[in-house]
PDB file of C-alpha atoms and ligand atoms in Angstrom:
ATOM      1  CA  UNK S   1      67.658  29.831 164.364  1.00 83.00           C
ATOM      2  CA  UNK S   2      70.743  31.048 162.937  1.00 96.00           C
ATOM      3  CA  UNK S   3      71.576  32.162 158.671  1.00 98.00           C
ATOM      4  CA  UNK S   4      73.190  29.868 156.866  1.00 98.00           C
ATOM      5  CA  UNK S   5      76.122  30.825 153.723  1.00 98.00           C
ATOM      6  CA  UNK S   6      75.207  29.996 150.216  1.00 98.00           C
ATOM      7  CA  UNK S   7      77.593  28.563 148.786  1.00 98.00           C
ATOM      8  CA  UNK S   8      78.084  30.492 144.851  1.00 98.00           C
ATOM      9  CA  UNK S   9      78.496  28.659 141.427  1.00 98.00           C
ATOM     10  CA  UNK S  10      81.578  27.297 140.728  1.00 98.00           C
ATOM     11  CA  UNK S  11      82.015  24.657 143.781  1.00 98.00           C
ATOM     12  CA  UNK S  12      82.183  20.834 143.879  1.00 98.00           C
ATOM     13  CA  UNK S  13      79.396  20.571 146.544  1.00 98.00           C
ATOM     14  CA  UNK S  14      76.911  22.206 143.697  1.00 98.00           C
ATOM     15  CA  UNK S  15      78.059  19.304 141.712  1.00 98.00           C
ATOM     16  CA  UNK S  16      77.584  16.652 143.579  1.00 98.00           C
ATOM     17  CA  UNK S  17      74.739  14.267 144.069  1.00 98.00           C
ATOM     18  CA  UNK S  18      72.842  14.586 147.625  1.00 98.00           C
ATOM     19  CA  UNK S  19      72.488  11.539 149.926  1.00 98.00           C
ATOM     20  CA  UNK S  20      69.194  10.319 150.886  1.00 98.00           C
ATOM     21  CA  UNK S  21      67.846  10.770 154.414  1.00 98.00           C
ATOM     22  CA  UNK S  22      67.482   8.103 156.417  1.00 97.00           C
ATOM     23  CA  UNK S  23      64.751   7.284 158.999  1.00 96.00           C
ATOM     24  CA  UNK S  24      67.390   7.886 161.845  1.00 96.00           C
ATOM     25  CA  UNK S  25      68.783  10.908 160.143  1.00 96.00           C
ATOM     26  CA  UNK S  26      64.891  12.767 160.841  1.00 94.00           C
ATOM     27  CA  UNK S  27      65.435  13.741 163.954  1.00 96.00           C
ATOM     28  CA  UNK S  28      66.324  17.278 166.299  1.00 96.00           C
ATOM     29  CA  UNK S  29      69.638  18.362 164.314  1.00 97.00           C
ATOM     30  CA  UNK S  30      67.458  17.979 161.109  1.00 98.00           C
ATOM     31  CA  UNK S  31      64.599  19.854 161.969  1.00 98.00           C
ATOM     32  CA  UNK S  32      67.235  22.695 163.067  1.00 98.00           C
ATOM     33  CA  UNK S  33      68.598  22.816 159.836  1.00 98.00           C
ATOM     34  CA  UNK S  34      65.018  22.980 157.974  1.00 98.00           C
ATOM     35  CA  UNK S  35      64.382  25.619 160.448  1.00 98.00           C
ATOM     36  CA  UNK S  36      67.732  27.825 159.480  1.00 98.00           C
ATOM     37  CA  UNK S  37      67.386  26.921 155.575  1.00 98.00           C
ATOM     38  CA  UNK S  38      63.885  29.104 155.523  1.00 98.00           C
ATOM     39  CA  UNK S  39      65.513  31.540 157.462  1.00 98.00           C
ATOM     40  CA  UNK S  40      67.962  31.707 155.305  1.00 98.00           C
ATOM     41  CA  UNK S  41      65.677  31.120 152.254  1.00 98.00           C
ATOM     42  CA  UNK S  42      63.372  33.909 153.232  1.00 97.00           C
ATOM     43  CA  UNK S  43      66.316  36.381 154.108  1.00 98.00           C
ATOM     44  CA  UNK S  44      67.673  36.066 150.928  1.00 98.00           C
ATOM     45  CA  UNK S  45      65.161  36.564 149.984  1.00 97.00           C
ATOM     46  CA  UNK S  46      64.348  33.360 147.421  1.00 98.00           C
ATOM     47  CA  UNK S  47      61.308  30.865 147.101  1.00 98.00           C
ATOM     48  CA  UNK S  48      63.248  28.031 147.659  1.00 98.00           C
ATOM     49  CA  UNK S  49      66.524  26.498 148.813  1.00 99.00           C
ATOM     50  CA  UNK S  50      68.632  23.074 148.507  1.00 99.00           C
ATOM     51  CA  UNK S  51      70.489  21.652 151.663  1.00 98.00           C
ATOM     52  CA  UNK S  52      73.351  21.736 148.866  1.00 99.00           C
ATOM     53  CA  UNK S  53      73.260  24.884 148.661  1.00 98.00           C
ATOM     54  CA  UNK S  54      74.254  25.685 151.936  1.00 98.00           C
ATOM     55  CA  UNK S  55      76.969  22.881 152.100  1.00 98.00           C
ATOM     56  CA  UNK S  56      74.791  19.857 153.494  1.00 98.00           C
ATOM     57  CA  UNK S  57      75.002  17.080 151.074  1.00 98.00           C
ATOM     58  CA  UNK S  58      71.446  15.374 151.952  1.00 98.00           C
ATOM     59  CA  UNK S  59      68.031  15.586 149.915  1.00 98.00           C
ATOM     60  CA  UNK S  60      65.864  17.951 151.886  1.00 98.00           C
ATOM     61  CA  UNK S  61      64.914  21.578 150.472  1.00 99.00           C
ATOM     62  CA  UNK S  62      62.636  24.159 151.626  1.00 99.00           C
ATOM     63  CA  UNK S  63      60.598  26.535 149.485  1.00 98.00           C
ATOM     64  CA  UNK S  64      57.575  28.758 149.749  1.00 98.00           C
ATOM     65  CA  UNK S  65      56.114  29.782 146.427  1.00 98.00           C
ATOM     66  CA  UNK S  66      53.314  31.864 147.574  1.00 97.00           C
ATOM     67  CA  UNK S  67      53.505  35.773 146.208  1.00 87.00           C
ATOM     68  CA  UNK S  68      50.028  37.011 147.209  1.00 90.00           C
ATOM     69  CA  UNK S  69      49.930  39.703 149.982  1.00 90.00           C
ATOM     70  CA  UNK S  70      47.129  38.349 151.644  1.00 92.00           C
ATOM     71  CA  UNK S  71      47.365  34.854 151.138  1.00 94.00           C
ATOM     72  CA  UNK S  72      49.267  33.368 154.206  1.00 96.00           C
ATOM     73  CA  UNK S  73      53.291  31.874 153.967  1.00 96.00           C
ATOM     74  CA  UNK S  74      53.375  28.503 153.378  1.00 97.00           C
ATOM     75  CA  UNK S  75      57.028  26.994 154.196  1.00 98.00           C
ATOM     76  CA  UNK S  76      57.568  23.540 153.091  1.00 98.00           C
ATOM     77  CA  UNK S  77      60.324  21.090 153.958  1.00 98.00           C
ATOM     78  CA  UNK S  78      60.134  17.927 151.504  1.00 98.00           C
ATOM     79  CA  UNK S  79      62.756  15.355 152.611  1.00 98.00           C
ATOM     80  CA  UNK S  80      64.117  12.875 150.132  1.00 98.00           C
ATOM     81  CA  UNK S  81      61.876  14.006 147.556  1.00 98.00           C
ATOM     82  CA  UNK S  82      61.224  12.717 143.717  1.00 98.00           C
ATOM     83  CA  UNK S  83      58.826  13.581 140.773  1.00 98.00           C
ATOM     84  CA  UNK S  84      56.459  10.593 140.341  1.00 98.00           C
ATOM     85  CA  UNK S  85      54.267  11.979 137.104  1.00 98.00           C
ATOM     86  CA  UNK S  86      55.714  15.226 134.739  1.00 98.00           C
ATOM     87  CA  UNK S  87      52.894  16.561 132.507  1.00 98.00           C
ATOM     88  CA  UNK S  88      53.012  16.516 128.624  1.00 98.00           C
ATOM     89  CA  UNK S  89      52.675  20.209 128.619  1.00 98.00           C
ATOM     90  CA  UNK S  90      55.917  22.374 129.052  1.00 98.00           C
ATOM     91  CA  UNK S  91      55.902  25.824 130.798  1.00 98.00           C
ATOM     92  CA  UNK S  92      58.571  28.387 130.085  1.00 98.00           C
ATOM     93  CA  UNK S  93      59.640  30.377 133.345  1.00 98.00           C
ATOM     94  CA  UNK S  94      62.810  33.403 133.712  1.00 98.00           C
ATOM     95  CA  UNK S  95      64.609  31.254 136.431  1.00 98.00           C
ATOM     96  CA  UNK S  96      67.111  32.742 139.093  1.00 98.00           C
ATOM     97  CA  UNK S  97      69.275  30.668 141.818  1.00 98.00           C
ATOM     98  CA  UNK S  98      70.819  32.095 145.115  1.00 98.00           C
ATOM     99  CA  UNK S  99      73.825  30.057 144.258  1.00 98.00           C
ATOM    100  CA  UNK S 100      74.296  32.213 141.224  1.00 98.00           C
ATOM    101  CA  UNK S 101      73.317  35.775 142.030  1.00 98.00           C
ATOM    102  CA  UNK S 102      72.119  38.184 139.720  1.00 98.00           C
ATOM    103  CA  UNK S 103      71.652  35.885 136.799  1.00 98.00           C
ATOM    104  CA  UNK S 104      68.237  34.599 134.759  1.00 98.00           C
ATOM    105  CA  UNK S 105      67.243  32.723 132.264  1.00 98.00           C
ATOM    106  CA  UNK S 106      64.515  30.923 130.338  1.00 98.00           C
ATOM    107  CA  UNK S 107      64.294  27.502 131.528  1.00 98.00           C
ATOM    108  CA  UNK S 108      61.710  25.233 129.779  1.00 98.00           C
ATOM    109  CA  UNK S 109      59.816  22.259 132.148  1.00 98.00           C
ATOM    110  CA  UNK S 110      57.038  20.253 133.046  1.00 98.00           C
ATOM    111  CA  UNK S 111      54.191  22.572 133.642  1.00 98.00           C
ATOM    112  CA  UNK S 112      52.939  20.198 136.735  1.00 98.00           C
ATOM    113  CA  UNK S 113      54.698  17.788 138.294  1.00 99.00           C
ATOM    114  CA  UNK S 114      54.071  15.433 140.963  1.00 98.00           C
ATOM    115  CA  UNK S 115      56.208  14.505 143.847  1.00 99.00           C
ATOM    116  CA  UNK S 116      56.482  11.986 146.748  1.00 98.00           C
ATOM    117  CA  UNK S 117      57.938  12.800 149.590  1.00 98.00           C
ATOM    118  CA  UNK S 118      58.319  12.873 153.790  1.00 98.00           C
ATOM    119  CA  UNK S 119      58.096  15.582 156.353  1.00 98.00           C
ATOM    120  CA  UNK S 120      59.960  15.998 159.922  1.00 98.00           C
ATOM    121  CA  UNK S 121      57.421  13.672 161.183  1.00 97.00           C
ATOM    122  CA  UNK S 122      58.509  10.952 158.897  1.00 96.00           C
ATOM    123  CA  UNK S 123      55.094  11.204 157.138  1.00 97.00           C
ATOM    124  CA  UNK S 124      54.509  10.588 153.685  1.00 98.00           C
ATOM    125  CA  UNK S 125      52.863  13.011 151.047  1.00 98.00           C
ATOM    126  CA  UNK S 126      52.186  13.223 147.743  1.00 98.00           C
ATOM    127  CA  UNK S 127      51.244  15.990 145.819  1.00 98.00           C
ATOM    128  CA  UNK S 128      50.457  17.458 142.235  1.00 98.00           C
ATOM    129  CA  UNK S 129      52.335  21.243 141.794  1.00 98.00           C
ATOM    130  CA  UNK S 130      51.427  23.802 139.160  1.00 98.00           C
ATOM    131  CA  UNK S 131      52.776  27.044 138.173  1.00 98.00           C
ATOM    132  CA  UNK S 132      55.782  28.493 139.936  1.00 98.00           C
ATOM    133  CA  UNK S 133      55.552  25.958 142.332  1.00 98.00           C
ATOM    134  CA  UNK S 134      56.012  23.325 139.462  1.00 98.00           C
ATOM    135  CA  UNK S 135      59.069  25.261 138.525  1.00 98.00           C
ATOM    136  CA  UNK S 136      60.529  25.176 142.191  1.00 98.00           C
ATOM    137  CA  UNK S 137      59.864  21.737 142.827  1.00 99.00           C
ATOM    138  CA  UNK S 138      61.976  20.824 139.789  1.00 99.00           C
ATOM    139  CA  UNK S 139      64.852  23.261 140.225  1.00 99.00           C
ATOM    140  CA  UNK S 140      65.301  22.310 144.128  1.00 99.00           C
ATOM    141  CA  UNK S 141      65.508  18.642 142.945  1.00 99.00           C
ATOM    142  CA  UNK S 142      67.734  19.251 140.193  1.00 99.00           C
ATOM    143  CA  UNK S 143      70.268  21.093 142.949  1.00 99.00           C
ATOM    144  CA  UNK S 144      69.642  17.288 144.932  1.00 99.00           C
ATOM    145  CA  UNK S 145      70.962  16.058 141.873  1.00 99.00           C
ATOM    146  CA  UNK S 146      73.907  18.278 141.506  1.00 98.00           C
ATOM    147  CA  UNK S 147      72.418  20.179 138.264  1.00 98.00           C
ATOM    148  CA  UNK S 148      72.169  24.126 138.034  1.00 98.00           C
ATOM    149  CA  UNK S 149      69.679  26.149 135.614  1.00 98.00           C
ATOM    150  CA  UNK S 150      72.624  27.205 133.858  1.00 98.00           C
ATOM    151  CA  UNK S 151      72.761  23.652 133.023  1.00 98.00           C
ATOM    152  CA  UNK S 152      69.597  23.551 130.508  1.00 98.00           C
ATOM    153  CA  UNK S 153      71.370  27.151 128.830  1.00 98.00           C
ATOM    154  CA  UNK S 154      73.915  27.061 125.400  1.00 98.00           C
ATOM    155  CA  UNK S 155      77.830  26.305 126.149  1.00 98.00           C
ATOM    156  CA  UNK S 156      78.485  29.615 125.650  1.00 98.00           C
ATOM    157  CA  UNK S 157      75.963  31.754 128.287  1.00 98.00           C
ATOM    158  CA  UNK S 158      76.617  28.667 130.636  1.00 98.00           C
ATOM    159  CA  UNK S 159      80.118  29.742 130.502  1.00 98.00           C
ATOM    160  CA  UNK S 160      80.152  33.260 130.255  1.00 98.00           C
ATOM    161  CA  UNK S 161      77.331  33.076 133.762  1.00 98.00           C
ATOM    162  CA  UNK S 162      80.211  30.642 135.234  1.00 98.00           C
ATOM    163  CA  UNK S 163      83.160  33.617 134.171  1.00 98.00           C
ATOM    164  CA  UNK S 164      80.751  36.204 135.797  1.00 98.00           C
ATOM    165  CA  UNK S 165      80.542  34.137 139.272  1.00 98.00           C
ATOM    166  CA  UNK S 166      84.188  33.398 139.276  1.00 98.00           C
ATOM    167  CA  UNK S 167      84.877  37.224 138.802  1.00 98.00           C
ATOM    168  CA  UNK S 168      82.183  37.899 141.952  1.00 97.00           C
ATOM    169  CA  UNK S 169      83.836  35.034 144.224  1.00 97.00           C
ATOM    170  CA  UNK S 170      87.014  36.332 143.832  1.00 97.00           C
ATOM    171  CA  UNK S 171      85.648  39.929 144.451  1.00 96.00           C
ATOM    172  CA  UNK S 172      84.151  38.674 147.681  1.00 93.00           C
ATOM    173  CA  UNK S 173      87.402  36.817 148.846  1.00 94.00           C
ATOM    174  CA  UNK S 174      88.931  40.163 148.906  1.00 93.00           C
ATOM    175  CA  UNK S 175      86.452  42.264 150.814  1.00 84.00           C
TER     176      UNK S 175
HETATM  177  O1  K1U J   1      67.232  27.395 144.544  1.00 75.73           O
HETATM  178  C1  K1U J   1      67.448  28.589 144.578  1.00 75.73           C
HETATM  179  O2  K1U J   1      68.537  29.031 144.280  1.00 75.73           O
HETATM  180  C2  K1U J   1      66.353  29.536 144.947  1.00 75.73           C
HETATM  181  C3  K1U J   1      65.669  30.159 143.748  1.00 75.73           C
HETATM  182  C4  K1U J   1      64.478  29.285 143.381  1.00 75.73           C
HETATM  183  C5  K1U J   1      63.852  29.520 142.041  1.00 75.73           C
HETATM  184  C6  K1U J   1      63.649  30.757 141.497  1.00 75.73           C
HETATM  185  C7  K1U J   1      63.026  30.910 140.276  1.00 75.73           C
HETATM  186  C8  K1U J   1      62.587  29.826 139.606  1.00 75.73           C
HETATM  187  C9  K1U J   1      62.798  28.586 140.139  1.00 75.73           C
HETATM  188  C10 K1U J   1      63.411  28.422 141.362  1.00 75.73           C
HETATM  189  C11 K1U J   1      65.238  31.554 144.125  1.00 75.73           C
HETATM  190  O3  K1U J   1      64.468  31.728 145.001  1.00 75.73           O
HETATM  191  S1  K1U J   1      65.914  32.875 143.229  1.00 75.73           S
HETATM  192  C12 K1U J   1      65.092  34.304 143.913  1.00 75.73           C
HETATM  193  C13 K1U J   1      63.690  34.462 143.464  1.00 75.73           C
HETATM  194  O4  K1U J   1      63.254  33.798 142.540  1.00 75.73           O
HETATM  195  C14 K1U J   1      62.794  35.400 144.147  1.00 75.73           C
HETATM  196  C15 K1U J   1      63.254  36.304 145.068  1.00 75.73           C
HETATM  197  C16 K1U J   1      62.373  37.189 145.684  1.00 75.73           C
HETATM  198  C17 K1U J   1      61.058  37.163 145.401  1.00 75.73           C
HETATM  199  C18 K1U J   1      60.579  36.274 144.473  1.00 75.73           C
HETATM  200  C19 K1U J   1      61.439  35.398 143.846  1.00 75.73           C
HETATM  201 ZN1   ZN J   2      69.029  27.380 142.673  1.00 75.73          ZN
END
């Protein structure tokens, strides 16, 4: 298993819309890189991470929600997944992203969603999410879909979060 970079906010590929996977696609090579996105997901550390996000333009993320000490990890890998049913109810949640270190905010969603989607067997699952894993769920497919957190915040903090990471990246390019 190997880390993989995350890529930081500005960049096209954070943009862009992710490709579906096809049956073919689900095979060794994609179970690597499931394998090195937790790695890299639980290095970070974070609770979930987009294949975007580390340059791979397909819909597959990873995330692992749970926070108890002594309940055990549970990594998931959701391939081409979508939200099938979004709850009435809204839940309010301080949101970070790896892709934009450093920075939170108060994003408002669904409070549960539910979401269709296959594993590295090619099996099919369905399943209703609550809580922070609601939140996850929704802000790894909105990375699929080439939208940020930063994206639900005012012009103005969008831009002056943007400013902040352009400042950092250019930092980092001379280290
Ligand atoms: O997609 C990402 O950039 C990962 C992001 C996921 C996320 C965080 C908060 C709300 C919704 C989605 C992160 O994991 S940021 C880091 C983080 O939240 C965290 C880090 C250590 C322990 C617990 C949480
Ligand atoms: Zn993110």
């Amino acid at each position: 298993m190997a880390l993989k970079s995350i890529l930081i906010h500005p960049d096209p590929r954070l943009k862009s819309v992710a490709d579906p996977v096809s049956a073919s696609e689900v095979d060794k090579a994609l179970r690597r890189l499931a394998d090195d996105m937790l790695e890299t997901m639980y290095d970070a550390p974070g609770i979930g991470l987009a294949a975007p996000q580390v340059g791979v333009g397909k819909r597959l993320l990873v995330m692992d929600c749970v926070k108890e000490e002594n309940t055990p990890p549970r990594p998931m890998v959701l391939i081409n997944p979508a939200v099938t049913w979004s709850s009435e109810n809204l839940n309010t949640y301080e949101e970070g992203c790896l892709s934009i270190p450093e920075q939170y905010a108060d994003v408002e969603r669904p409070a549960e969603v539910e979401v269709i989607w296959i594993d590295l067997e090619g099996v099919t699952h369905t399943e209703r999410f609550d809580g922070l894993w609601a939140t996850c769920v929704q802000h790894e497919i909105d990375h699929l879909n080439g939208k940020l957190f930063i994206d639900y915040l005012k012009p103005l903090r969008r831009q002056i979060i943007t400013r902040k990471m352009v400042k950092l990246k250019r930092e980092q390019a001379r280290a």
